Amino acid sequence: MVFFFATGMMKQSDAYKIALARAQANSAVIEAIGSPISQTGIVSGNSNVNGPTGEANLSIPLGRPKGKATLYVEAKKSADIWLFETVVVKIEKTGERIDLKARARQ
């Protein structure tokens, strides 16, 4: 029960939502695994937010008709703004890594 609660909390975090939206909108990711992109399987890692500060380290499994991938996220929240250190999608089939960091500051 605690595991599912913790996983649910990670999926409700802004870091999770922002990073997933970036992956879903990225043409290279769409080309590699198809569209629409959705989270599949179990999110792992941690997310700790305390008001305007926090941090998140997440591994988010993605999938669609053409394949699977993993979205890796490392972010810190300061003054109520998420700064993403790592936002990378690794395509399972090819091992290609698509860096989404440049587009993921919010």
N, CA, C and O of each residue as an XYZ file, in Angstrom:
424
protein
N       0.823     -1.198      0.000
C       0.000      0.000      0.000
C       0.864      1.257      0.000
O       0.575      2.199     -0.738
N       1.909      1.288      0.806
C       2.796      2.448      0.868
C       3.476      2.656     -0.479
O       3.629      3.792     -0.926
N       3.886      1.566     -1.129
C       4.548      1.645     -2.433
C       3.663      2.342     -3.454
O       4.128      3.235     -4.163
N       2.384      1.948     -3.543
C       1.478      2.532     -4.514
C       1.183      3.991     -4.185
O       1.010      4.804     -5.093
N       1.123      4.331     -2.903
C       0.927      5.715     -2.495
C       2.113      6.563     -2.940
O       1.935      7.648     -3.494
N       3.335      6.061     -2.694
C       4.547      6.795     -3.074
C       4.636      6.954     -4.592
O       4.988      8.028     -5.078
N       4.323      5.902     -5.340
C       4.339      5.981     -6.796
C       3.314      6.995     -7.283
O       3.595      7.773     -8.195
N       2.149      6.993     -6.694
C       1.112      7.957     -7.053
C       1.535      9.384     -6.775
O       1.228     10.284     -7.556
N       2.239      9.604     -5.670
C       2.720     10.938     -5.328
C       3.737     11.421     -6.357
O       3.716     12.591     -6.740
N       4.625     10.538     -6.810
C       5.609     10.930     -7.826
C       4.908     11.352     -9.113
O       5.320     12.318     -9.755
N       3.856     10.638     -9.490
C       3.147     10.938    -10.726
C       2.352     12.239    -10.626
O       1.984     12.818    -11.648
N       2.085     12.700     -9.412
C       1.371     13.958     -9.224
C       2.308     15.155     -9.156
O       1.849     16.298     -9.153
N       3.619     14.910     -9.101
C       4.568     16.013     -8.970
C       4.658     16.806    -10.272
O       4.489     16.261    -11.362
N       4.928     18.095    -10.134
C       5.092     18.941    -11.307
C       6.277     18.486    -12.150
O       6.218     18.549    -13.378
N       7.345     18.032    -11.516
C       8.526     17.569    -12.257
C       8.136     16.419    -13.193
O       8.541     16.407    -14.356
N       7.363     15.465    -12.702
C       6.881     14.341    -13.513
C       6.043     14.851    -14.683
O       6.265     14.464    -15.831
N       5.082     15.718    -14.386
C       4.156     16.201    -15.409
C       4.867     17.009    -16.491
O       4.588     16.840    -17.678
N       5.791     17.892    -16.082
C       6.515     18.724    -17.045
C       7.391     17.855    -17.942
O       7.387     18.009    -19.163
N       8.143     16.940    -17.329
C       9.047     16.086    -18.111
C       8.265     15.186    -19.068
O       8.653     15.037    -20.227
N       7.178     14.590    -18.600
C       6.374     13.727    -19.466
C       5.789     14.529    -20.633
O       5.773     14.051    -21.767
N       5.315     15.734    -20.362
C       4.765     16.576    -21.430
C       5.839     16.901    -22.468
O       5.551     16.934    -23.665
N       7.072     17.140    -22.021
C       8.170     17.422    -22.955
C       8.445     16.213    -23.848
O       8.650     16.358    -25.053
N       8.448     15.028    -23.254
C       8.681     13.811    -24.043
C       7.552     13.602    -25.045
O       7.796     13.244    -26.197
N       6.324     13.826    -24.607
C       5.168     13.618    -25.477
C       5.134     14.597    -26.641
O       4.548     14.288    -27.679
N       5.748     15.772    -26.497
C       5.732     16.792    -27.539
C       6.982     16.773    -28.423
O       7.052     17.513    -29.404
N       7.961     15.942    -28.090
C       9.237     15.950    -28.805
C       9.148     15.103    -30.071
O       8.812     13.920    -30.006
N       9.449     15.705    -31.225
C       9.318     15.006    -32.503
C      10.272     13.815    -32.623
O       9.914     12.808    -33.235
N      11.476     13.908    -32.053
C      12.425     12.786    -32.126
C      11.918     11.590    -31.313
O      12.078     10.443    -31.730
N      11.319     11.854    -30.171
C      10.767     10.775    -29.348
C       9.571     10.154    -30.051
O       9.432      8.932    -30.089
N       8.707     10.996    -30.607
C       7.535     10.502    -31.346
C       7.979      9.646    -32.529
O       7.395      8.592    -32.784
N       8.995     10.085    -33.245
C       9.516      9.320    -34.385
C      10.032      7.951    -33.941
O       9.844      6.951    -34.634
N      10.683      7.918    -32.780
C      11.301      6.677    -32.304
C      10.299      5.658    -31.769
O      10.440      4.463    -32.029
N       9.274      6.118    -31.016
C       8.370      5.141    -30.388
C       6.906      5.309    -30.766
O       6.072      4.509    -30.341
N       6.571      6.323    -31.551
C       5.192      6.505    -31.981
C       4.419      7.452    -31.080
O       4.946      7.968    -30.095
N       3.166      7.669    -31.434
C       2.322      8.611    -30.709
C       0.911      8.059    -30.616
O       0.493      7.327    -31.514
N       0.169      8.371    -29.585
C       0.547      9.195    -28.444
C       1.439      8.423    -27.468
O       1.297      7.213    -27.296
N       2.345      9.140    -26.845
C       3.274      8.550    -25.872
C       2.605      8.540    -24.507
O       2.001      9.530    -24.093
N       2.716      7.419    -23.814
C       2.142      7.353    -22.475
C       3.092      6.646    -21.517
O       3.956      5.871    -21.926
N       2.911      6.929    -20.261
C       3.689      6.264    -19.220
C       3.148      4.855    -19.072
O       1.938      4.649    -18.971
N       4.064      3.874    -19.060
C       3.678      2.482    -18.883
C       4.500      1.914    -17.736
O       5.590      2.419    -17.467
N       4.033      0.915    -17.074
C       4.810      0.325    -15.997
C       4.869      1.211    -14.771
O       4.039      2.100    -14.586
N       5.860      0.954    -13.939
C       5.961      1.596    -12.630
C       7.049      2.667    -12.634
O       8.190      2.406    -13.015
N       6.685      3.862    -12.207
C       7.645      4.955    -12.052
C       8.511      4.640    -10.840
O       7.996      4.250     -9.791
N       9.832      4.807    -10.980
C      10.714      4.585     -9.838
C      11.518      5.844     -9.571
O      11.605      6.734    -10.417
N      12.102      5.905     -8.384
C      12.892      7.051     -7.983
C      12.292      7.711     -6.770
O      11.651      7.059     -5.946
N      12.506      9.032     -6.657
C      11.936      9.754     -5.530
C      11.621     11.182     -5.916
O      12.209     11.748     -6.837
N      10.681     11.745     -5.187
C      10.289     13.137     -5.346
C       9.976     13.672     -3.966
O       9.177     13.089     -3.233
N      10.602     14.779     -3.611
C      10.400     15.372     -2.301
C      10.197     16.868     -2.488
O      11.123     17.584     -2.866
N       8.986     17.335     -2.222
C       8.666     18.742     -2.387
C       8.147     19.279     -1.062
O       7.302     18.670     -0.405
N       8.677     20.431     -0.694
C       8.254     21.099      0.531
C       7.980     22.551      0.174
O       8.866     23.400      0.274
N       6.754     22.833     -0.242
C       6.392     24.188     -0.644
C       7.167     24.627     -1.879
O       7.073     23.988     -2.927
N       7.943     25.724     -1.766
C       8.647     26.255     -2.930
C       9.980     25.578     -3.235
O      10.673     25.991     -4.165
N      10.357     24.551     -2.477
C      11.614     23.856     -2.709
C      11.366     22.363     -2.872
O      10.325     21.844     -2.468
N      12.347     21.676     -3.474
C      12.217     20.233     -3.602
C      13.214     19.672     -4.584
O      14.060     20.379     -5.131
N      13.086     18.365     -4.792
C      13.928     17.684     -5.759
C      13.209     16.441     -6.252
O      12.337     15.895     -5.576
N      13.590     16.010     -7.436
C      13.005     14.812     -8.021
C      14.072     14.071     -8.806
O      14.847     14.682     -9.541
N      14.113     12.766     -8.651
C      14.969     11.857     -9.415
C      14.069     10.707     -9.845
O      13.738      9.835     -9.042
N      13.678     10.709    -11.105
C      12.662      9.769    -11.570
C      13.125      8.977    -12.789
O      13.911      9.459    -13.605
N      12.620      7.759    -12.888
C      12.775      6.908    -14.052
C      11.353      6.526    -14.478
O      10.648      5.816    -13.761
N      10.945      7.007    -15.653
C       9.564      6.863    -16.092
C       9.521      6.005    -17.359
O      10.015      6.434    -18.402
N       8.942      4.804    -17.291
C       8.840      3.970    -18.485
C       7.781      4.520    -19.442
O       6.673      4.867    -19.033
N       8.143      4.591    -20.716
C       7.247      5.098    -21.756
C       7.011      4.016    -22.794
O       7.830      3.115    -22.973
N       5.879      4.119    -23.471
C       5.618      3.162    -24.536
C       4.565      3.637    -25.495
O       3.725      4.475    -25.166
N       4.624      3.078    -26.709
C       3.637      3.287    -27.750
C       3.774      2.187    -28.773
O       4.557      1.258    -28.578
N       3.036      2.270    -29.850
C       3.009      1.172    -30.817
C       4.367      0.800    -31.411
O       4.609     -0.373    -31.699
N       5.250      1.771    -31.597
C       6.524      1.487    -32.261
C       7.630      1.069    -31.307
O       8.688      0.635    -31.761
N       7.422      1.183    -29.996
C       8.489      0.778    -29.100
C       8.357      1.317    -27.696
O       7.344      1.904    -27.314
N       9.427      1.095    -26.935
C       9.465      1.492    -25.535
C      10.673      2.387    -25.288
O      11.635      2.388    -26.056
N      10.601      3.147    -24.200
C      11.694      4.031    -23.826
C      11.613      4.293    -22.331
O      10.633      3.936    -21.676
N      12.649      4.917    -21.803
C      12.646      5.344    -20.410
C      13.009      6.813    -20.364
O      13.972      7.250    -20.993
N      12.223      7.574    -19.609
C      12.462      8.995    -19.403
C      13.154      9.159    -18.057
O      12.601      8.792    -17.020
N      14.358      9.708    -18.072
C      15.127      9.945    -16.854
C      15.062     11.429    -16.511
O      15.302     12.285    -17.363
N      14.732     11.725    -15.245
C      14.556     13.104    -14.813
C      15.311     13.350    -13.512
O      15.168     12.601    -12.546
N      16.108     14.400    -13.500
C      16.736     14.906    -12.273
C      16.440     16.391    -12.238
O      16.818     17.122    -13.153
N      15.758     16.851    -11.177
C      15.368     18.255    -11.115
C      15.376     18.746     -9.670
O      15.212     17.977     -8.723
N      15.571     20.040     -9.542
C      15.511     20.695     -8.243
C      14.539     21.859     -8.344
O      14.460     22.535     -9.370
N      13.802     22.079     -7.264
C      12.853     23.178     -7.211
C      13.369     24.205     -6.215
O      13.667     23.874     -5.068
N      13.472     25.452     -6.661
C      13.938     26.537     -5.807
C      13.096     27.767     -6.116
O      12.869     28.093     -7.281
N      12.639     28.442     -5.080
C      11.791     29.630     -5.253
C      10.588     29.319     -6.145
O      10.160     30.149     -6.947
N      10.055     28.113     -5.990
C       8.867     27.649     -6.702
C       9.076     27.459     -8.203
O       8.108     27.450     -8.964
N      10.346     27.305     -8.642
C      10.657     27.068    -10.049
C      11.461     25.777    -10.168
O      12.454     25.590     -9.465
N      11.025     24.885    -11.064
C      11.754     23.641    -11.315
C      12.899     23.907    -12.283
O      12.691     24.471    -13.357
N      14.104     23.501    -11.905
C      15.271     23.564    -12.776
C      15.696     22.129    -13.066
O      16.064     21.385    -12.157
N      15.643     21.752    -14.329
C      15.922     20.381    -14.726
C      17.399     20.213    -15.050
O      17.936     20.889    -15.928
N      18.046     19.305    -14.331
C      19.452     18.993    -14.572
C      19.574     17.927    -15.655
O      20.486     17.974    -16.480
N      18.654     16.970    -15.648
C      18.639     15.888    -16.632
C      17.203     15.626    -17.053
O      16.326     15.441    -16.209
N      16.967     15.611    -18.350
C      15.696     15.160    -18.925
C      16.088     14.443    -20.211
O      16.276     15.068    -21.255
N      16.208     13.125    -20.116
C      16.710     12.320    -21.224
C      15.773     11.138    -21.457
O      15.350     10.468    -20.515
N      15.461     10.896    -22.720
C      14.695      9.710    -23.095
C      15.668      8.730    -23.735
O      16.356      9.066    -24.699
N      15.720      7.523    -23.196
C      16.546      6.460    -23.773
C      15.622      5.486    -24.493
O      14.747      4.874    -23.881
N      15.827      5.352    -25.790
C      15.014      4.458    -26.618
C      15.505      3.028    -26.409
O      16.683      2.736    -26.610
N      14.600      2.142    -26.009
C      14.979      0.771    -25.665
C      15.578      0.016    -26.861
O      16.600     -0.656    -26.720
N      14.958      0.123    -28.008
C      15.345     -0.671    -29.171
C      16.753     -0.338    -29.684
O      17.503     -1.234    -30.071
N      17.106      0.953    -29.686
C      18.367      1.383    -30.282
C      19.414      1.852    -29.272
O      20.601      1.925    -29.590
N      18.970      2.169    -28.056
C      19.881      2.729    -27.068
C      20.114      4.217    -27.256
O      20.857      4.832    -26.490
N      19.479      4.807    -28.278
C      19.616      6.246    -28.530
C      19.120      7.037    -27.327
O      18.134      6.671    -26.688
N      19.824      8.132    -27.030
C      19.439      9.015    -25.939
C      19.044     10.363    -26.526
O      19.819     10.983    -27.254
N      17.842     10.810    -26.208
C      17.332     12.084    -26.703
C      17.270     13.049    -25.523
O      16.507     12.845    -24.579
N      18.084     14.103    -25.589
C      18.191     15.068    -24.503
C      17.100     16.128    -24.644
O      17.041     16.831    -25.653
N      16.238     16.242    -23.635
C      15.153     17.208    -23.645
C      15.423     18.369    -22.687
O      14.556     19.218    -22.479
N      16.603     18.408    -22.114
C      16.917     19.402    -21.086
C      16.756     20.834    -21.574
O      16.189     21.659    -20.858
N      17.226     21.145    -22.746
C      17.181     22.520    -23.246
C      15.765     23.093    -23.271
O      15.577     24.305    -23.168
N      14.780     22.221    -23.406
C      13.391     22.672    -23.486
C      12.626     22.496    -22.198
O      11.419     22.735    -22.170
N      13.295     22.080    -21.109
C      12.535     21.699    -19.914
C      12.904     22.505    -18.678
O      13.324     21.941    -17.668
N      12.750     23.805    -18.755
C      12.944     24.664    -17.567
C      11.611     25.338    -17.286
O      11.107     26.102    -18.109
N      11.048     25.055    -16.130
C       9.782     25.690    -15.774
C       9.715     25.866    -14.282
O       8.725     26.386    -13.766
